[in-house]
Amino acid sequence: MVVILKNSPDEKQLSQLTDWLEGMDIRIQRTVGVQQTILGLIGDTTRVDIDLIRALDIVADVRRIAEPYKSANRKFHPDDTIISVGAGGVTVGGGEFRLIAGPCSVESEEQIICVAKRVKAAGATMLRGGAFKPRTSPYAFQGLQADGIRLLVEAKKETGLPVVSEIMNASHLDLFEEVDVIQVGARNMQNFELLKVLGMLNKPILLKRGLANTLEELLMSAEYIMAGGNKNVILCERGIRTFETQTRNTLDISAVPVLKSLTHLPVVVDPSHSGGLARLVKPLSLASAAIGADGLIIEVHNDPAHALCDGPQSLTPEAFEDVAAGVRAILPHAYREAPQV
Ligand code: PEP
Ligand code: MN
């Protein structure tokens, strides 16, 4: 971190600043130029509050040189992280491409088991299904909640597919015992208290990018989970809010290579919430596979027209088969069938 001082800084304020920084074990290298004086901060500056320094009268500007995330940073962990999911040997990351598929919401036993069997047959290696739904309207279907989790776990037993479901409140954690991957939805990406609780688990977390969050903020949220000891974080680009209205969100496709260079964590793409329309799912999926994502999480429903949540963006099982075939065609070595259980 570099602190650029205003001309002729007040010496008393300057020594208060340097004492405070030295108290945090940071060494200071002072460079006095003709126009400006610069302080180079050497040491672990992750705990330094950059805004606090910027607000000081004697400071003209502050710049971070190193990224504020350590655990998620590829600089300190050059190899891809490979995350094991469930007990059946399914992994995410490290060069293989994974398909996660299932309905936005678990609606009934019949629905989730039917979809689970169909997506498995098409090559999905994980089943998604929401039980606690973050709906914009309090009057909209909120998910089957505990019953939804129970039905999802039944579908896991029936098919052997590990399951992914979203948590909205840490007080529900006990219900997620048999859920293999806990999803943190876009709206909770910066629910730091929830992230801290998930950091104490030893279970994979699928962390979705917030609607209006930068990639650095996404990585800082991953850092919250990892700082607690849970290193099993899968990042998910699911589209961000822009001025465009033709799509539900704008898929930030460049997030994939940018994240892959900044972090060793796996990166999956959600083309369903990005586009918001079933017909956009295939092109967005192929683009994601081609650009180096580690997988896709796709909404699939046996009867999209009557889905209780996100029907317009849900694929039929047949359309999902077509997407899976398309991905297989462009990534012949990176994609494997689901392990037979
Ligand atoms: C979902 O996966 O169903 C969901 C609500 O996603 P997001 O948090 O990305 O909107
Ligand atoms: Mn959804």
mmCIF file of C-alpha atoms and ligand atoms in Angstrom:
data_model
loop_
_atom_site.group_PDB
_atom_site.id
_atom_site.type_symbol
_atom_site.label_atom_id
_atom_site.label_comp_id
_atom_site.label_asym_id
_atom_site.label_seq_id
_atom_site.Cartn_x
_atom_site.Cartn_y
_atom_site.Cartn_z
ATOM 1 C CA MET A 1 0.000 0.000 0.000
ATOM 2 C CA VAL A 2 1.216 3.473 -0.845
ATOM 3 C CA VAL A 3 0.122 6.652 0.943
ATOM 4 C CA ILE A 4 0.608 9.914 -0.965
ATOM 5 C CA LEU A 5 0.821 12.884 1.368
ATOM 6 C CA LYS A 6 -0.349 16.402 0.698
ATOM 7 C CA ASN A 7 2.354 19.078 0.404
ATOM 8 C CA SER A 8 3.899 20.188 3.727
ATOM 9 C CA PRO A 9 1.985 17.743 5.912
ATOM 10 C CA ASP A 10 1.519 18.597 9.571
ATOM 11 C CA GLU A 11 4.383 16.744 11.284
ATOM 12 C CA LYS A 12 2.339 15.899 14.390
ATOM 13 C CA GLN A 13 -0.421 14.268 12.349
ATOM 14 C CA LEU A 14 2.190 12.490 10.281
ATOM 15 C CA SER A 15 3.879 10.975 13.307
ATOM 16 C CA GLN A 16 0.459 9.903 14.666
ATOM 17 C CA LEU A 17 -0.162 8.096 11.378
ATOM 18 C CA THR A 18 3.242 6.417 11.295
ATOM 19 C CA ASP A 19 3.009 5.380 14.970
ATOM 20 C CA TRP A 20 -0.400 3.852 14.332
ATOM 21 C CA LEU A 21 0.856 1.912 11.300
ATOM 22 C CA GLU A 22 4.023 0.761 13.070
ATOM 23 C CA GLY A 23 1.786 -0.443 15.885
ATOM 24 C CA MET A 24 0.301 -2.851 13.346
ATOM 25 C CA ASP A 25 3.769 -4.215 12.491
ATOM 26 C CA ILE A 26 3.994 -2.264 9.281
ATOM 27 C CA ARG A 27 7.307 -0.802 8.198
ATOM 28 C CA ILE A 28 7.246 2.576 6.522
ATOM 29 C CA GLN A 29 9.525 3.691 3.748
ATOM 30 C CA ARG A 30 9.364 7.439 3.325
ATOM 31 C CA THR A 31 10.269 8.921 -0.057
ATOM 32 C CA VAL A 32 10.514 12.706 -0.178
ATOM 33 C CA GLY A 33 10.115 14.043 -3.712
ATOM 34 C CA VAL A 34 10.161 17.569 -5.067
ATOM 35 C CA GLN A 35 6.367 17.656 -5.422
ATOM 36 C CA GLN A 36 5.178 14.959 -3.057
ATOM 37 C CA THR A 37 6.071 12.755 -0.137
ATOM 38 C CA ILE A 38 5.122 9.118 -0.394
ATOM 39 C CA LEU A 39 4.924 6.490 2.341
ATOM 40 C CA GLY A 40 5.443 2.918 1.197
ATOM 41 C CA LEU A 41 3.792 0.501 3.656
ATOM 42 C CA ILE A 42 5.620 -2.809 3.957
ATOM 43 C CA GLY A 43 4.062 -5.788 5.725
ATOM 44 C CA ASP A 44 0.604 -7.314 5.993
ATOM 45 C CA THR A 45 -1.720 -4.437 5.128
ATOM 46 C CA THR A 46 -4.894 -6.567 4.907
ATOM 47 C CA ARG A 47 -6.050 -5.159 8.252
ATOM 48 C CA VAL A 48 -5.356 -1.540 7.361
ATOM 49 C CA ASP A 49 -8.519 0.485 6.811
ATOM 50 C CA ILE A 50 -7.740 2.303 3.569
ATOM 51 C CA ASP A 51 -10.731 4.660 3.918
ATOM 52 C CA LEU A 52 -9.604 5.759 7.358
ATOM 53 C CA ILE A 53 -6.198 6.794 5.978
ATOM 54 C CA ARG A 54 -7.747 8.466 2.959
ATOM 55 C CA ALA A 55 -9.903 10.618 5.227
ATOM 56 C CA LEU A 56 -6.905 12.162 7.028
ATOM 57 C CA ASP A 57 -6.159 15.841 6.332
ATOM 58 C CA ILE A 58 -2.520 15.160 5.486
ATOM 59 C CA VAL A 59 -3.315 12.440 2.922
ATOM 60 C CA ALA A 60 -3.838 13.159 -0.783
ATOM 61 C CA ASP A 61 -4.434 9.549 -1.885
ATOM 62 C CA VAL A 62 -3.924 5.908 -0.930
ATOM 63 C CA ARG A 63 -3.410 2.998 -3.332
ATOM 64 C CA ARG A 64 -3.362 -0.701 -2.666
ATOM 65 C CA ILE A 65 -0.641 -2.553 -4.535
ATOM 66 C CA ALA A 66 -1.458 -6.061 -3.296
ATOM 67 C CA GLU A 67 -4.931 -7.603 -3.365
ATOM 68 C CA PRO A 68 -6.748 -7.547 -0.013
ATOM 69 C CA TYR A 69 -7.597 -11.266 -0.215
ATOM 70 C CA LYS A 70 -4.973 -13.825 0.790
ATOM 71 C CA SER A 71 -6.599 -17.270 1.015
ATOM 72 C CA ALA A 72 -8.416 -16.963 -2.302
ATOM 73 C CA ASN A 73 -5.429 -15.419 -4.087
ATOM 74 C CA ARG A 74 -3.775 -17.458 -6.838
ATOM 75 C CA LYS A 75 -0.456 -15.753 -6.064
ATOM 76 C CA PHE A 76 -0.165 -17.766 -2.859
ATOM 77 C CA HIS A 77 -1.787 -20.948 -4.237
ATOM 78 C CA PRO A 78 -0.914 -21.311 -7.917
ATOM 79 C CA ASP A 79 -2.634 -24.674 -8.469
ATOM 80 C CA ASP A 80 -6.360 -24.927 -9.083
ATOM 81 C CA THR A 81 -8.336 -25.967 -6.032
ATOM 82 C CA ILE A 82 -10.261 -29.176 -6.598
ATOM 83 C CA ILE A 83 -13.294 -29.487 -4.360
ATOM 84 C CA SER A 84 -14.738 -32.863 -3.374
ATOM 85 C CA VAL A 85 -18.489 -32.929 -3.183
ATOM 86 C CA GLY A 86 -20.391 -35.577 -1.239
ATOM 87 C CA ALA A 87 -19.148 -39.083 -0.656
ATOM 88 C CA GLY A 88 -19.342 -40.396 -4.225
ATOM 89 C CA GLY A 89 -16.125 -38.936 -5.656
ATOM 90 C CA VAL A 90 -17.620 -35.951 -7.494
ATOM 91 C CA THR A 91 -15.182 -33.041 -7.797
ATOM 92 C CA VAL A 92 -15.350 -29.455 -9.025
ATOM 93 C CA GLY A 93 -12.344 -27.573 -10.436
ATOM 94 C CA GLY A 94 -9.026 -28.649 -11.835
ATOM 95 C CA GLY A 95 -9.958 -28.844 -15.513
ATOM 96 C CA GLU A 96 -13.031 -31.054 -15.664
ATOM 97 C CA PHE A 97 -16.359 -29.561 -16.578
ATOM 98 C CA ARG A 98 -19.362 -30.139 -14.314
ATOM 99 C CA LEU A 99 -23.065 -29.799 -14.898
ATOM 100 C CA ILE A 100 -25.281 -28.963 -11.944
ATOM 101 C CA ALA A 101 -28.959 -29.007 -12.826
ATOM 102 C CA GLY A 102 -32.405 -29.094 -11.291
ATOM 103 C CA PRO A 103 -35.421 -26.941 -10.589
ATOM 104 C CA CYS A 104 -35.319 -23.448 -9.153
ATOM 105 C CA SER A 105 -37.513 -24.778 -6.333
ATOM 106 C CA VAL A 106 -38.322 -28.212 -5.080
ATOM 107 C CA GLU A 107 -42.094 -28.431 -5.544
ATOM 108 C CA SER A 108 -43.064 -32.062 -4.940
ATOM 109 C CA GLU A 109 -41.537 -35.510 -4.581
ATOM 110 C CA GLU A 110 -42.682 -36.457 -8.043
ATOM 111 C CA GLN A 111 -41.182 -33.317 -9.592
ATOM 112 C CA ILE A 112 -37.761 -33.480 -7.947
ATOM 113 C CA ILE A 113 -37.281 -37.193 -8.515
ATOM 114 C CA CYS A 114 -38.374 -36.961 -12.145
ATOM 115 C CA VAL A 115 -36.027 -34.007 -12.813
ATOM 116 C CA ALA A 116 -33.163 -35.654 -10.896
ATOM 117 C CA LYS A 117 -33.360 -38.813 -13.015
ATOM 118 C CA ARG A 118 -33.579 -36.885 -16.260
ATOM 119 C CA VAL A 119 -30.657 -34.552 -15.550
ATOM 120 C CA LYS A 120 -28.525 -37.419 -14.326
ATOM 121 C CA ALA A 121 -29.211 -39.363 -17.517
ATOM 122 C CA ALA A 122 -28.165 -36.269 -19.496
ATOM 123 C CA GLY A 123 -24.813 -36.044 -17.668
ATOM 124 C CA ALA A 124 -25.395 -33.790 -14.660
ATOM 125 C CA THR A 125 -23.197 -34.710 -11.701
ATOM 126 C CA MET A 126 -25.103 -32.646 -9.125
ATOM 127 C CA LEU A 127 -28.739 -31.837 -8.482
ATOM 128 C CA ARG A 128 -29.842 -28.337 -7.538
ATOM 129 C CA GLY A 129 -33.156 -27.505 -5.851
ATOM 130 C CA GLY A 130 -34.162 -24.494 -3.804
ATOM 131 C CA ALA A 131 -36.078 -25.015 -0.566
ATOM 132 C CA PHE A 132 -35.692 -21.520 0.927
ATOM 133 C CA LYS A 133 -36.362 -19.056 -1.869
ATOM 134 C CA PRO A 134 -35.285 -15.398 -1.825
ATOM 135 C CA ARG A 135 -38.336 -13.924 -3.615
ATOM 136 C CA THR A 136 -38.709 -10.228 -4.348
ATOM 137 C CA SER A 137 -42.339 -10.376 -3.251
ATOM 138 C CA PRO A 138 -43.334 -11.682 0.182
ATOM 139 C CA TYR A 139 -46.541 -12.965 -1.479
ATOM 140 C CA ALA A 140 -44.655 -15.188 -3.963
ATOM 141 C CA PHE A 141 -43.960 -18.886 -3.281
ATOM 142 C CA GLN A 142 -41.264 -18.976 -0.603
ATOM 143 C CA GLY A 143 -40.183 -22.583 -1.162
ATOM 144 C CA LEU A 144 -41.166 -25.777 0.643
ATOM 145 C CA GLN A 145 -38.471 -25.027 3.249
ATOM 146 C CA ALA A 146 -37.749 -28.026 5.539
ATOM 147 C CA ASP A 147 -39.962 -30.272 3.396
ATOM 148 C CA GLY A 148 -38.123 -29.123 0.308
ATOM 149 C CA ILE A 149 -34.783 -30.156 1.800
ATOM 150 C CA ARG A 150 -36.261 -33.510 2.817
ATOM 151 C CA LEU A 151 -37.491 -34.168 -0.748
ATOM 152 C CA LEU A 152 -34.177 -33.070 -2.223
ATOM 153 C CA VAL A 153 -32.366 -35.537 0.024
ATOM 154 C CA GLU A 154 -34.791 -38.240 -1.128
ATOM 155 C CA ALA A 155 -33.891 -37.455 -4.734
ATOM 156 C CA LYS A 156 -30.226 -37.766 -3.757
ATOM 157 C CA LYS A 157 -30.883 -41.220 -2.281
ATOM 158 C CA GLU A 158 -32.831 -42.247 -5.349
ATOM 159 C CA THR A 159 -30.222 -41.109 -7.905
ATOM 160 C CA GLY A 160 -26.932 -40.865 -6.013
ATOM 161 C CA LEU A 161 -26.506 -37.266 -7.155
ATOM 162 C CA PRO A 162 -25.035 -34.898 -4.549
ATOM 163 C CA VAL A 163 -27.369 -31.974 -3.903
ATOM 164 C CA VAL A 164 -27.049 -28.183 -3.824
ATOM 165 C CA SER A 165 -29.494 -25.909 -2.010
ATOM 166 C CA GLU A 166 -29.573 -22.288 -0.901
ATOM 167 C CA ILE A 167 -29.382 -21.194 2.717
ATOM 168 C CA MET A 168 -30.810 -17.823 3.708
ATOM 169 C CA ASN A 169 -30.436 -17.907 7.463
ATOM 170 C CA ALA A 170 -27.760 -19.504 9.618
ATOM 171 C CA SER A 171 -30.476 -20.668 12.027
ATOM 172 C CA HIS A 172 -31.548 -23.184 9.330
ATOM 173 C CA LEU A 173 -28.146 -24.840 9.232
ATOM 174 C CA ASP A 174 -29.264 -28.014 11.015
ATOM 175 C CA LEU A 175 -31.629 -28.722 8.129
ATOM 176 C CA PHE A 176 -28.675 -28.743 5.715
ATOM 177 C CA GLU A 177 -26.921 -31.716 7.307
ATOM 178 C CA GLU A 178 -27.397 -33.944 4.251
ATOM 179 C CA VAL A 179 -27.095 -31.171 1.677
ATOM 180 C CA ASP A 180 -23.730 -31.627 -0.041
ATOM 181 C CA VAL A 181 -23.168 -28.068 -1.270
ATOM 182 C CA ILE A 182 -24.670 -25.037 0.455
ATOM 183 C CA GLN A 183 -25.510 -22.207 -1.896
ATOM 184 C CA VAL A 184 -25.208 -18.582 -0.855
ATOM 185 C CA GLY A 185 -27.463 -16.668 -3.214
ATOM 186 C CA ALA A 186 -26.703 -13.371 -4.901
ATOM 187 C CA ARG A 187 -28.740 -11.446 -2.348
ATOM 188 C CA ASN A 188 -26.702 -12.838 0.527
ATOM 189 C CA MET A 189 -23.239 -12.556 -0.971
ATOM 190 C CA GLN A 190 -22.406 -9.856 1.542
ATOM 191 C CA ASN A 191 -24.297 -11.286 4.502
ATOM 192 C CA PHE A 192 -21.060 -11.434 6.424
ATOM 193 C CA GLU A 193 -22.496 -13.045 9.541
ATOM 194 C CA LEU A 194 -23.857 -15.893 7.403
ATOM 195 C CA LEU A 195 -20.505 -16.217 5.610
ATOM 196 C CA LYS A 196 -18.680 -16.438 8.949
ATOM 197 C CA VAL A 197 -20.927 -19.284 10.097
ATOM 198 C CA LEU A 198 -20.375 -21.146 6.807
ATOM 199 C CA GLY A 199 -16.653 -20.607 7.264
ATOM 200 C CA MET A 200 -16.775 -22.865 10.298
ATOM 201 C CA LEU A 201 -18.104 -25.830 8.291
ATOM 202 C CA ASN A 202 -16.165 -28.343 6.290
ATOM 203 C CA LYS A 203 -18.647 -28.448 3.434
ATOM 204 C CA PRO A 204 -18.493 -26.920 -0.056
ATOM 205 C CA ILE A 205 -20.132 -23.521 -0.435
ATOM 206 C CA LEU A 206 -21.392 -22.285 -3.801
ATOM 207 C CA LEU A 207 -21.011 -18.523 -3.525
ATOM 208 C CA LYS A 208 -22.968 -16.524 -6.063
ATOM 209 C CA ARG A 209 -21.916 -13.052 -7.152
ATOM 210 C CA GLY A 210 -24.199 -10.301 -5.888
ATOM 211 C CA LEU A 211 -26.413 -8.366 -8.285
ATOM 212 C CA ALA A 212 -24.183 -5.294 -8.145
ATOM 213 C CA ASN A 213 -20.897 -6.558 -6.771
ATOM 214 C CA THR A 214 -17.416 -6.325 -8.173
ATOM 215 C CA LEU A 215 -15.229 -9.366 -8.595
ATOM 216 C CA GLU A 216 -13.014 -8.110 -5.797
ATOM 217 C CA GLU A 217 -16.052 -7.970 -3.505
ATOM 218 C CA LEU A 218 -16.946 -11.527 -4.532
ATOM 219 C CA LEU A 219 -13.426 -12.638 -3.650
ATOM 220 C CA MET A 220 -13.580 -10.810 -0.328
ATOM 221 C CA SER A 221 -16.785 -12.709 0.470
ATOM 222 C CA ALA A 222 -15.018 -15.966 -0.408
ATOM 223 C CA GLU A 223 -12.257 -14.771 1.902
ATOM 224 C CA TYR A 224 -14.757 -14.475 4.770
ATOM 225 C CA ILE A 225 -15.604 -18.170 4.380
ATOM 226 C CA MET A 226 -11.981 -19.221 3.918
ATOM 227 C CA ALA A 227 -10.703 -17.117 6.815
ATOM 228 C CA GLY A 228 -12.881 -19.239 9.101
ATOM 229 C CA GLY A 229 -11.133 -22.396 7.885
ATOM 230 C CA ASN A 230 -13.511 -23.625 5.173
ATOM 231 C CA LYS A 231 -11.467 -23.622 1.968
ATOM 232 C CA ASN A 232 -14.187 -25.306 -0.120
ATOM 233 C CA VAL A 233 -15.599 -22.375 -2.018
ATOM 234 C CA ILE A 234 -17.007 -22.566 -5.540
ATOM 235 C CA LEU A 235 -17.597 -19.160 -7.142
ATOM 236 C CA CYS A 236 -20.581 -18.539 -9.369
ATOM 237 C CA GLU A 237 -21.077 -15.798 -11.958
ATOM 238 C CA ARG A 238 -24.849 -15.391 -12.354
ATOM 239 C CA GLY A 239 -25.161 -12.112 -14.197
ATOM 240 C CA ILE A 240 -25.108 -8.590 -12.826
ATOM 241 C CA ARG A 241 -27.579 -5.736 -12.978
ATOM 242 C CA THR A 242 -26.870 -3.264 -15.771
ATOM 243 C CA PHE A 243 -28.911 -0.762 -17.797
ATOM 244 C CA GLU A 244 -29.860 -3.507 -20.277
ATOM 245 C CA THR A 245 -33.460 -4.676 -20.087
ATOM 246 C CA GLN A 246 -33.550 -7.423 -22.737
ATOM 247 C CA THR A 247 -32.093 -9.945 -20.321
ATOM 248 C CA ARG A 248 -32.882 -10.508 -16.642
ATOM 249 C CA ASN A 249 -29.246 -9.772 -15.809
ATOM 250 C CA THR A 250 -26.147 -9.238 -17.907
ATOM 251 C CA LEU A 251 -23.849 -12.256 -17.937
ATOM 252 C CA ASP A 252 -20.389 -10.897 -17.214
ATOM 253 C CA ILE A 253 -18.610 -13.521 -19.279
ATOM 254 C CA SER A 254 -15.244 -11.850 -18.721
ATOM 255 C CA ALA A 255 -15.641 -12.611 -15.013
ATOM 256 C CA VAL A 256 -14.592 -16.193 -15.803
ATOM 257 C CA PRO A 257 -11.061 -15.577 -17.134
ATOM 258 C CA VAL A 258 -10.559 -12.663 -14.751
ATOM 259 C CA LEU A 259 -11.486 -14.770 -11.720
ATOM 260 C CA LYS A 260 -9.461 -17.720 -13.000
ATOM 261 C CA SER A 261 -6.395 -15.499 -13.080
ATOM 262 C CA LEU A 262 -7.017 -13.909 -9.669
ATOM 263 C CA THR A 263 -8.015 -17.020 -7.743
ATOM 264 C CA HIS A 264 -7.442 -20.767 -7.591
ATOM 265 C CA LEU A 265 -11.075 -21.415 -6.682
ATOM 266 C CA PRO A 266 -13.375 -23.090 -9.221
ATOM 267 C CA VAL A 267 -15.709 -20.811 -11.173
ATOM 268 C CA VAL A 268 -19.084 -21.940 -12.470
ATOM 269 C CA VAL A 269 -21.632 -19.969 -14.481
ATOM 270 C CA ASP A 270 -25.396 -19.789 -13.996
ATOM 271 C CA PRO A 271 -26.819 -19.049 -17.447
ATOM 272 C CA SER A 272 -30.417 -19.366 -16.177
ATOM 273 C CA HIS A 273 -30.451 -16.353 -13.859
ATOM 274 C CA SER A 274 -28.110 -14.452 -16.196
ATOM 275 C CA GLY A 275 -30.346 -14.474 -19.237
ATOM 276 C CA GLY A 276 -33.671 -15.100 -17.541
ATOM 277 C CA LEU A 277 -34.998 -16.837 -20.657
ATOM 278 C CA ALA A 278 -34.814 -20.522 -21.554
ATOM 279 C CA ARG A 279 -33.725 -19.795 -25.134
ATOM 280 C CA LEU A 280 -30.639 -17.932 -23.916
ATOM 281 C CA VAL A 281 -29.404 -20.795 -21.736
ATOM 282 C CA LYS A 282 -27.706 -22.780 -24.501
ATOM 283 C CA PRO A 283 -25.684 -19.942 -26.083
ATOM 284 C CA LEU A 284 -24.632 -18.638 -22.657
ATOM 285 C CA SER A 285 -23.684 -22.180 -21.592
ATOM 286 C CA LEU A 286 -21.548 -22.780 -24.654
ATOM 287 C CA ALA A 287 -19.833 -19.419 -24.227
ATOM 288 C CA SER A 288 -19.106 -20.275 -20.586
ATOM 289 C CA ALA A 289 -17.673 -23.669 -21.471
ATOM 290 C CA ALA A 290 -15.543 -22.160 -24.231
ATOM 291 C CA ILE A 291 -14.157 -19.395 -22.012
ATOM 292 C CA GLY A 292 -12.884 -21.758 -19.322
ATOM 293 C CA ALA A 293 -15.589 -22.079 -16.666
ATOM 294 C CA ASP A 294 -15.424 -25.168 -14.429
ATOM 295 C CA GLY A 295 -19.095 -25.903 -14.871
ATOM 296 C CA LEU A 296 -22.647 -24.676 -15.176
ATOM 297 C CA ILE A 297 -25.588 -24.532 -12.816
ATOM 298 C CA ILE A 298 -28.776 -24.716 -14.866
ATOM 299 C CA GLU A 299 -32.461 -24.622 -13.940
ATOM 300 C CA VAL A 300 -34.418 -27.581 -15.324
ATOM 301 C CA HIS A 301 -38.109 -28.273 -14.719
ATOM 302 C CA ASN A 302 -40.348 -31.111 -15.890
ATOM 303 C CA ASP A 303 -43.098 -28.585 -16.660
ATOM 304 C CA PRO A 304 -41.600 -25.067 -16.949
ATOM 305 C CA ALA A 305 -44.934 -23.452 -17.851
ATOM 306 C CA HIS A 306 -46.302 -24.405 -14.428
ATOM 307 C CA ALA A 307 -43.151 -23.909 -12.354
ATOM 308 C CA LEU A 308 -43.747 -22.093 -9.061
ATOM 309 C CA CYS A 309 -40.554 -20.088 -9.521
ATOM 310 C CA ASP A 310 -38.428 -19.037 -12.519
ATOM 311 C CA GLY A 311 -40.405 -20.991 -15.157
ATOM 312 C CA PRO A 312 -39.472 -18.674 -18.072
ATOM 313 C CA GLN A 313 -35.771 -19.450 -17.658
ATOM 314 C CA SER A 314 -36.176 -23.153 -16.872
ATOM 315 C CA LEU A 315 -35.210 -25.752 -19.457
ATOM 316 C CA THR A 316 -37.222 -28.872 -20.135
ATOM 317 C CA PRO A 317 -35.213 -32.070 -19.597
ATOM 318 C CA GLU A 318 -34.983 -32.416 -23.412
ATOM 319 C CA ALA A 319 -33.561 -28.907 -23.786
ATOM 320 C CA PHE A 320 -31.058 -29.697 -21.017
ATOM 321 C CA GLU A 321 -29.943 -32.815 -22.923
ATOM 322 C CA ASP A 322 -29.306 -30.584 -25.916
ATOM 323 C CA VAL A 323 -27.197 -28.157 -23.840
ATOM 324 C CA ALA A 324 -25.219 -31.065 -22.357
ATOM 325 C CA ALA A 325 -24.562 -32.437 -25.856
ATOM 326 C CA GLY A 326 -23.457 -28.998 -27.019
ATOM 327 C CA VAL A 327 -21.017 -28.670 -24.118
ATOM 328 C CA ARG A 328 -19.681 -32.177 -24.769
ATOM 329 C CA ALA A 329 -19.069 -31.267 -28.399
ATOM 330 C CA ILE A 330 -16.848 -28.326 -27.521
ATOM 331 C CA LEU A 331 -15.150 -29.854 -24.464
ATOM 332 C CA PRO A 332 -14.661 -33.505 -25.371
ATOM 333 C CA HIS A 333 -11.919 -34.211 -22.816
ATOM 334 C CA ALA A 334 -13.040 -31.960 -20.002
ATOM 335 C CA TYR A 335 -16.447 -33.476 -19.543
ATOM 336 C CA ARG A 336 -17.224 -36.824 -17.981
ATOM 337 C CA GLU A 337 -20.404 -38.701 -17.394
ATOM 338 C CA ALA A 338 -21.775 -38.778 -13.871
ATOM 339 C CA PRO A 339 -20.147 -41.499 -11.803
ATOM 340 C CA GLN A 340 -22.420 -44.527 -11.708
ATOM 341 C CA VAL A 341 -23.733 -45.009 -8.189
HETATM 342 C C1 PEP B 1 -31.362 -19.520 -7.454
HETATM 343 O O1 PEP B 1 -30.313 -20.137 -7.686
HETATM 344 O O2 PEP B 1 -32.480 -20.008 -7.578
HETATM 345 C C2 PEP B 1 -31.245 -18.095 -7.092
HETATM 346 C C3 PEP B 1 -32.181 -17.478 -6.378
HETATM 347 O O3 PEP B 1 -30.141 -17.528 -7.578
HETATM 348 P P1 PEP B 1 -29.516 -16.061 -7.399
HETATM 349 O O4 PEP B 1 -29.178 -15.939 -5.967
HETATM 350 O O5 PEP B 1 -28.338 -16.081 -8.315
HETATM 351 O O6 PEP B 1 -30.572 -15.067 -7.840
HETATM 352 MN MN MN B 2 -34.150 -19.480 -9.632
#
